[in-house]
Short mmCIF file of C-alpha atoms and ligand atoms in Angstrom, two decimals:
data_model
loop_
_atom_site.label_atom_id
_atom_site.label_comp_id
_atom_site.label_asym_id
_atom_site.label_seq_id
_atom_site.Cartn_x
_atom_site.Cartn_y
_atom_site.Cartn_z
CA UNK A 1 -30.86 21.45 126.28
CA UNK A 2 -29.89 24.14 123.67
CA UNK A 3 -26.62 24.08 121.63
CA UNK A 4 -24.11 26.86 122.45
CA UNK A 5 -23.37 27.26 118.71
CA UNK A 6 -23.96 30.38 117.62
CA UNK A 7 -26.42 30.84 114.64
CA UNK A 8 -28.16 27.57 114.90
CA UNK A 9 -31.74 27.47 115.52
CA UNK A 10 -31.47 23.93 117.02
CA UNK A 11 -34.23 24.12 119.64
CA UNK A 12 -37.68 23.09 119.36
CA UNK A 13 -40.70 25.41 120.16
CA UNK A 14 -41.97 22.99 122.77
CA UNK A 15 -38.77 23.43 124.95
CA UNK A 16 -38.78 26.99 124.48
CA UNK A 17 -42.52 27.18 125.85
CA UNK A 18 -41.73 24.96 128.58
CA UNK A 19 -38.67 27.27 129.50
CA UNK A 20 -40.95 30.41 129.64
CA UNK A 21 -43.55 28.58 131.58
CA UNK A 22 -40.77 27.70 134.32
CA UNK A 23 -39.53 31.31 133.98
CA UNK A 24 -43.22 32.65 134.63
CA UNK A 25 -43.28 30.50 137.84
CA UNK A 26 -39.83 31.54 138.98
CA UNK A 27 -40.34 35.28 138.24
CA UNK A 28 -43.66 35.54 140.22
CA UNK A 29 -41.85 37.11 143.49
CA UNK A 30 -40.29 39.83 141.45
CA UNK A 31 -43.54 41.03 139.80
CA UNK A 32 -44.80 44.29 141.12
CA UNK A 33 -41.39 45.27 142.65
CA UNK A 34 -39.83 48.38 141.75
CA UNK A 35 -41.50 51.72 140.75
CA UNK A 36 -43.88 52.40 137.79
CA UNK A 37 -42.56 55.51 135.84
CA UNK A 38 -44.78 58.39 137.08
CA UNK A 39 -42.92 61.64 135.72
CA UNK A 40 -45.28 60.97 132.82
CA UNK A 41 -48.57 61.17 134.46
CA UNK A 42 -50.38 58.79 131.93
CA UNK A 43 -47.94 55.86 132.69
CA UNK A 44 -49.01 56.08 136.26
CA UNK A 45 -52.23 54.48 135.67
CA UNK A 46 -50.34 51.04 134.56
CA UNK A 47 -51.19 48.07 136.63
CA UNK A 48 -47.76 47.13 138.26
CA UNK A 49 -48.52 43.65 138.39
CA UNK A 50 -48.57 43.06 134.60
CA UNK A 51 -45.98 40.68 133.03
CA UNK A 52 -45.49 39.45 129.78
CA UNK A 53 -42.87 37.49 127.86
CA UNK A 54 -42.73 36.70 124.24
CA UNK A 55 -40.15 34.97 122.08
CA UNK A 56 -40.18 34.94 118.12
CA UNK A 57 -37.50 33.02 116.30
CA UNK A 58 -36.42 34.00 112.74
CA UNK A 59 -38.17 30.82 111.57
CA UNK A 60 -41.27 32.31 112.49
CA UNK A 61 -42.01 30.03 115.86
CA UNK A 62 -43.35 31.90 118.74
CA UNK A 63 -43.91 31.07 122.62
CA UNK A 64 -45.14 33.39 125.04
CA UNK A 65 -46.52 33.45 128.73
CA UNK A 66 -48.45 36.01 130.82
CA UNK A 67 -49.83 39.22 129.45
CA UNK A 68 -47.65 38.90 126.18
CA UNK A 69 -50.55 40.16 123.76
CA UNK A 70 -51.48 43.31 125.85
CA UNK A 71 -50.14 46.63 124.28
CA UNK A 72 -48.14 49.06 126.36
CA UNK A 73 -46.12 51.94 125.96
CA UNK A 74 -42.93 51.22 123.90
CA UNK A 75 -41.21 54.51 125.04
CA UNK A 76 -37.55 54.44 124.49
CA UNK A 77 -37.79 50.99 122.77
CA UNK A 78 -38.97 53.35 119.67
CA UNK A 79 -35.22 54.90 119.52
CA UNK A 80 -34.24 51.58 117.85
CA UNK A 81 -36.90 51.89 115.13
CA UNK A 82 -36.01 55.59 114.49
CA UNK A 83 -32.14 54.96 114.64
CA UNK A 84 -32.70 52.18 111.90
CA UNK A 85 -34.51 54.83 109.93
CA UNK A 86 -32.43 57.58 110.10
CA UNK A 87 -29.09 55.44 109.40
CA UNK A 88 -30.84 54.49 106.11
CA UNK A 89 -31.13 58.31 105.34
CA UNK A 90 -28.12 60.11 106.91
CA UNK A 91 -25.27 57.31 107.16
CA UNK A 92 -21.83 58.73 107.94
CA UNK A 93 -23.16 62.10 108.46
CA UNK A 94 -25.16 61.24 111.35
CA UNK A 95 -22.14 60.27 113.51
CA UNK A 96 -20.85 64.12 113.50
CA UNK A 97 -24.03 65.03 115.27
CA UNK A 98 -24.34 61.98 118.01
CA UNK A 99 -21.85 59.76 119.45
CA UNK A 100 -21.45 56.11 119.93
CA UNK A 101 -20.33 56.05 123.72
CA UNK A 102 -22.30 54.70 126.71
CA UNK A 103 -23.20 57.91 128.75
CA UNK A 104 -22.78 56.38 132.36
CA UNK A 105 -25.66 59.17 133.31
CA UNK A 106 -29.35 58.63 133.55
CA UNK A 107 -31.29 58.53 130.14
CA UNK A 108 -32.60 62.02 130.52
CA UNK A 109 -29.40 63.82 131.93
CA UNK A 110 -28.36 67.06 130.61
CA UNK A 111 -24.94 67.23 132.31
CA UNK A 112 -22.72 66.00 129.20
CA UNK A 113 -24.32 68.11 126.70
CA UNK A 114 -22.55 71.28 127.68
CA UNK A 115 -19.06 70.09 128.03
CA UNK A 116 -19.38 68.18 124.68
CA UNK A 117 -20.82 71.03 122.72
CA UNK A 118 -24.36 69.86 122.25
CA UNK A 119 -23.40 66.49 120.83
CA UNK A 120 -25.09 63.45 122.80
CA UNK A 121 -23.29 60.58 123.76
CA UNK A 122 -25.20 58.05 121.81
CA UNK A 123 -28.60 57.68 119.86
CA UNK A 124 -30.26 55.55 122.24
CA UNK A 125 -30.28 58.26 125.42
CA UNK A 126 -33.00 60.91 125.14
CA UNK A 127 -30.77 63.70 123.70
CA UNK A 128 -29.27 61.26 121.17
CA UNK A 129 -32.84 60.38 119.94
CA UNK A 130 -33.75 63.85 119.67
CA UNK A 131 -30.90 64.30 117.13
CA UNK A 132 -32.39 61.22 115.30
CA UNK A 133 -35.78 62.29 115.44
CA UNK A 134 -34.58 65.89 113.88
CA UNK A 135 -33.24 63.91 110.80
CA UNK A 136 -36.44 62.24 110.31
CA UNK A 137 -38.13 65.42 110.71
CA UNK A 138 -36.24 67.03 107.76
CA UNK A 139 -36.18 63.93 105.78
CA UNK A 140 -40.11 63.20 106.08
CA UNK A 141 -43.19 65.70 105.35
CA UNK A 142 -45.03 63.72 107.92
CA UNK A 143 -42.61 62.08 110.20
CA UNK A 144 -45.04 60.77 112.70
CA UNK A 145 -46.79 58.83 110.20
CA UNK A 146 -43.39 57.76 108.65
CA UNK A 147 -42.30 56.25 111.85
CA UNK A 148 -45.71 54.47 112.71
CA UNK A 149 -45.63 53.23 109.08
CA UNK A 150 -42.11 51.69 109.30
CA UNK A 151 -43.11 50.12 112.69
CA UNK A 152 -46.35 48.54 111.29
CA UNK A 153 -44.35 47.16 108.30
CA UNK A 154 -41.64 45.41 110.28
CA UNK A 155 -44.29 44.13 112.89
CA UNK A 156 -46.65 43.24 109.82
CA UNK A 157 -49.40 44.44 111.97
CA UNK A 158 -51.60 47.33 110.65
CA UNK A 159 -53.30 48.33 114.01
CA UNK A 160 -50.14 49.59 115.75
CA UNK A 161 -50.73 53.23 116.53
CA UNK A 162 -49.86 55.93 119.15
CA UNK A 163 -51.64 56.17 122.55
CA UNK A 164 -52.49 59.91 122.22
CA UNK A 165 -53.25 60.19 125.83
CA UNK A 166 -49.84 59.24 126.69
CA UNK A 167 -48.31 61.64 123.94
CA UNK A 168 -50.26 64.47 125.37
CA UNK A 169 -49.32 63.59 128.87
CA UNK A 170 -45.71 63.59 127.86
CA UNK A 171 -45.95 66.80 125.88
CA UNK A 172 -47.49 68.61 129.00
CA UNK A 173 -44.83 67.52 131.31
CA UNK A 174 -41.83 66.82 129.21
CA UNK A 175 -39.92 70.04 130.31
CA UNK A 176 -36.64 68.25 130.70
CA UNK A 177 -36.73 66.79 127.23
CA UNK A 178 -37.64 70.34 125.79
CA UNK A 179 -34.63 71.76 127.74
CA UNK A 180 -32.35 69.32 126.17
CA UNK A 181 -34.04 70.10 122.70
CA UNK A 182 -33.38 73.75 123.07
CA UNK A 183 -29.88 73.52 124.75
CA UNK A 184 -28.80 71.24 121.50
CA UNK A 185 -30.41 73.83 119.24
CA UNK A 186 -28.26 76.56 120.94
CA UNK A 187 -25.29 74.64 119.62
CA UNK A 188 -26.82 74.29 116.08
CA UNK A 189 -27.19 70.81 116.45
CA UNK A 190 -31.16 70.72 115.96
CA UNK A 191 -32.20 71.84 112.73
CA UNK A 192 -36.04 72.09 113.08
CA UNK A 193 -38.15 73.75 115.54
CA UNK A 194 -37.68 71.96 118.83
CA UNK A 195 -41.35 72.24 119.68
CA UNK A 196 -41.95 70.21 116.29
CA UNK A 197 -39.20 67.63 116.76
CA UNK A 198 -40.32 66.92 120.35
CA UNK A 199 -43.71 66.65 119.25
CA UNK A 200 -42.55 63.78 116.95
CA UNK A 201 -40.45 62.41 119.78
CA UNK A 202 -43.25 62.18 122.34
CA UNK A 203 -45.47 60.48 119.76
CA UNK A 204 -42.66 57.74 118.89
CA UNK A 205 -42.41 57.23 122.56
CA UNK A 206 -46.28 56.68 123.04
CA UNK A 207 -46.74 53.96 120.51
CA UNK A 208 -48.32 51.08 121.86
CA UNK A 209 -47.21 47.62 121.15
CA UNK A 210 -47.30 44.03 122.89
CA UNK A 211 -44.42 41.81 123.59
CA UNK A 212 -45.68 39.62 120.83
CA UNK A 213 -45.57 42.50 118.36
CA UNK A 214 -42.19 43.88 119.47
CA UNK A 215 -40.49 40.44 119.17
CA UNK A 216 -41.92 40.11 115.66
CA UNK A 217 -40.97 43.64 114.86
CA UNK A 218 -37.41 43.20 115.90
CA UNK A 219 -36.57 40.08 113.96
CA UNK A 220 -34.68 42.20 111.26
CA UNK A 221 -32.02 42.84 113.81
CA UNK A 222 -31.53 38.90 114.56
CA UNK A 223 -31.56 38.35 110.90
CA UNK A 224 -28.68 40.35 109.39
CA UNK A 225 -31.06 43.39 108.39
CA UNK A 226 -33.67 41.03 106.77
CA UNK A 227 -37.43 40.41 107.28
CA UNK A 228 -37.39 36.77 107.77
CA UNK A 229 -41.34 36.50 106.53
CA UNK A 230 -40.55 38.17 103.41
CA UNK A 231 -36.84 38.23 102.63
CA UNK A 232 -37.09 42.02 102.38
CA UNK A 233 -34.06 43.87 103.37
CA UNK A 234 -34.75 46.47 105.90
CA UNK A 235 -30.94 47.75 106.67
CA UNK A 236 -27.67 46.57 105.52
CA UNK A 237 -25.90 43.93 107.33
CA UNK A 238 -23.17 46.13 108.68
CA UNK A 239 -25.61 48.72 109.99
CA UNK A 240 -27.56 45.84 111.76
CA UNK A 241 -24.30 44.77 113.31
CA UNK A 242 -23.76 48.31 114.35
CA UNK A 243 -27.26 48.68 115.73
CA UNK A 244 -26.64 45.64 117.88
CA UNK A 245 -23.40 46.74 119.13
CA UNK A 246 -25.07 50.25 120.03
CA UNK A 247 -27.80 48.29 122.05
CA UNK A 248 -25.12 46.26 123.98
CA UNK A 249 -23.32 49.16 124.85
CA UNK A 250 -25.72 52.00 125.42
CA UNK A 251 -29.30 50.19 125.16
CA UNK A 252 -29.68 49.99 129.07
CA UNK A 253 -28.67 53.52 130.01
CA UNK A 254 -26.55 53.75 133.17
CA UNK A 255 -26.92 50.10 134.15
CA UNK A 256 -25.72 48.83 130.67
CA UNK A 257 -22.67 47.28 132.37
CA UNK A 258 -24.59 45.23 134.85
CA UNK A 259 -27.10 44.27 132.36
CA UNK A 260 -24.41 42.94 129.84
CA UNK A 261 -22.85 40.92 132.92
CA UNK A 262 -26.15 39.50 133.84
CA UNK A 263 -28.00 38.95 130.52
CA UNK A 264 -25.36 39.66 127.67
CA UNK A 265 -27.49 40.34 124.98
CA UNK A 266 -28.01 43.51 122.97
CA UNK A 267 -31.07 45.04 124.52
CA UNK A 268 -33.24 48.12 124.60
CA UNK A 269 -35.49 49.28 127.44
CA UNK A 270 -38.12 51.76 127.64
CA UNK A 271 -39.94 53.15 130.72
CA UNK A 272 -43.05 51.82 129.98
CA UNK A 273 -41.26 48.64 131.49
CA UNK A 274 -40.62 46.76 128.12
CA UNK A 275 -37.28 45.39 127.12
CA UNK A 276 -36.57 43.91 123.80
CA UNK A 277 -33.30 41.59 123.56
CA UNK A 278 -31.85 40.18 120.34
CA UNK A 279 -29.93 36.84 120.02
CA UNK A 280 -28.24 37.39 116.78
CA UNK A 281 -29.13 34.97 114.03
CA UNK A 282 -31.88 33.31 116.24
CA UNK A 283 -34.57 34.94 117.86
CA UNK A 284 -35.76 38.26 119.49
CA UNK A 285 -37.16 38.13 123.10
CA UNK A 286 -39.33 40.91 124.34
CA UNK A 287 -40.51 41.02 128.26
CA UNK A 288 -42.88 43.65 129.98
CA UNK A 289 -43.16 44.30 133.55
CA UNK A 290 -43.83 48.00 134.61
CA UNK A 291 -42.02 48.29 137.85
CA UNK A 292 -38.63 49.94 137.25
CA UNK A 293 -35.21 49.97 138.68
CA UNK A 294 -33.51 53.49 139.67
CA UNK A 295 -32.14 53.39 136.17
CA UNK A 296 -35.56 53.28 134.37
CA UNK A 297 -35.27 49.55 133.37
CA UNK A 298 -37.96 46.98 134.14
CA UNK A 299 -36.95 45.03 137.42
CA UNK A 300 -38.67 41.74 136.73
CA UNK A 301 -38.05 41.97 133.07
CA UNK A 302 -34.20 42.25 133.68
CA UNK A 303 -34.60 39.04 135.95
CA UNK A 304 -36.63 37.31 133.53
CA UNK A 305 -34.13 37.81 130.87
CA UNK A 306 -31.17 36.88 133.07
CA UNK A 307 -33.25 33.45 133.82
CA UNK A 308 -33.81 33.06 130.04
CA UNK A 309 -29.95 33.25 129.34
CA UNK A 310 -29.26 30.80 132.37
CA UNK A 311 -31.72 28.23 131.00
CA UNK A 312 -31.09 28.46 127.42
CA UNK A 313 -27.41 29.58 127.33
CA UNK A 314 -28.21 32.01 124.55
CA UNK A 315 -26.23 34.95 125.74
CA UNK A 316 -23.89 36.17 123.01
CA UNK A 317 -20.44 35.15 125.07
N1 LIG B 401 -40.23 59.21 126.71
C1 LIG B 401 -39.41 58.86 127.59
C2 LIG B 401 -38.66 60.25 128.16
O1 LIG B 401 -38.36 60.83 127.06
C3 LIG B 401 -38.49 57.78 127.17
C4 LIG B 401 -37.80 57.52 128.30
C5 LIG B 401 -37.31 56.01 128.57
O2 LIG B 401 -38.34 55.27 127.97
N2 LIG B 401 -36.19 55.72 129.07
O3 LIG B 401 -38.49 60.66 129.03
#
């Protein structure tokens, strides 16, 4: 059994692998439940029975089950990478353009934007992520390349890339995202051309990664902002804590409260069916199962994380 002491990596990897094996058995009745995202046509083709689960510790140990090495569309999980990049660039000025409160609304809702003067509730819903991408579009000559390079670097994997079919599909059908962009532009809160910013946004969402790659890529958030493999600092310790706080309070959209109740880990989901969860000071867990709840979060993925925390006691509370 694991110790509840925070920050202690006193587990052994064989035990962790057994726990993942048990979860894989118990999760079977949940796989395939829910609805694969179909508002982005290219995501409709994904096999709903896929399931992958991977854990990577800050000591570099790994355990995985199922389709953990198969790449999928990371979608909104990309919002954490771009937020990391933008916090390094914009610092406090960023928070004049986007808030830090949960929205209580769907991830792609427009309703709050009018009464709140084009300032999105937080950087992890779509509108907030557009502001972050706008900051990166101003900062980099080639923002799409800068984003994918950043992700390749933290994942230590050069082959990570955009799924261009998904990016195209999302651009062709992304009227709601474009509407949000133009609406915020009317308040002066998008500085670049909306189509340019949204093209970057659609591409960042269309990056394909596996559970194993995502678990590795997010290790800096479990390790005070430092890449454990090289000792390189990605982002300041205080900003790491802030990103984890934002993930805990805003990372799962309008079911963030239910998710914190059941799982209790800073997490970010995407409509591709992935969820990444951070155990600060210890490890990253990534799960993938494409069937989604009403709120756009993976159903079997949420259940698997709940089982993981029950079996290991690794929730932050
Ligand atoms: N690309 C998706 C969108 O903008 C991302 C949403 C998500 O993963 N929740 O609608």
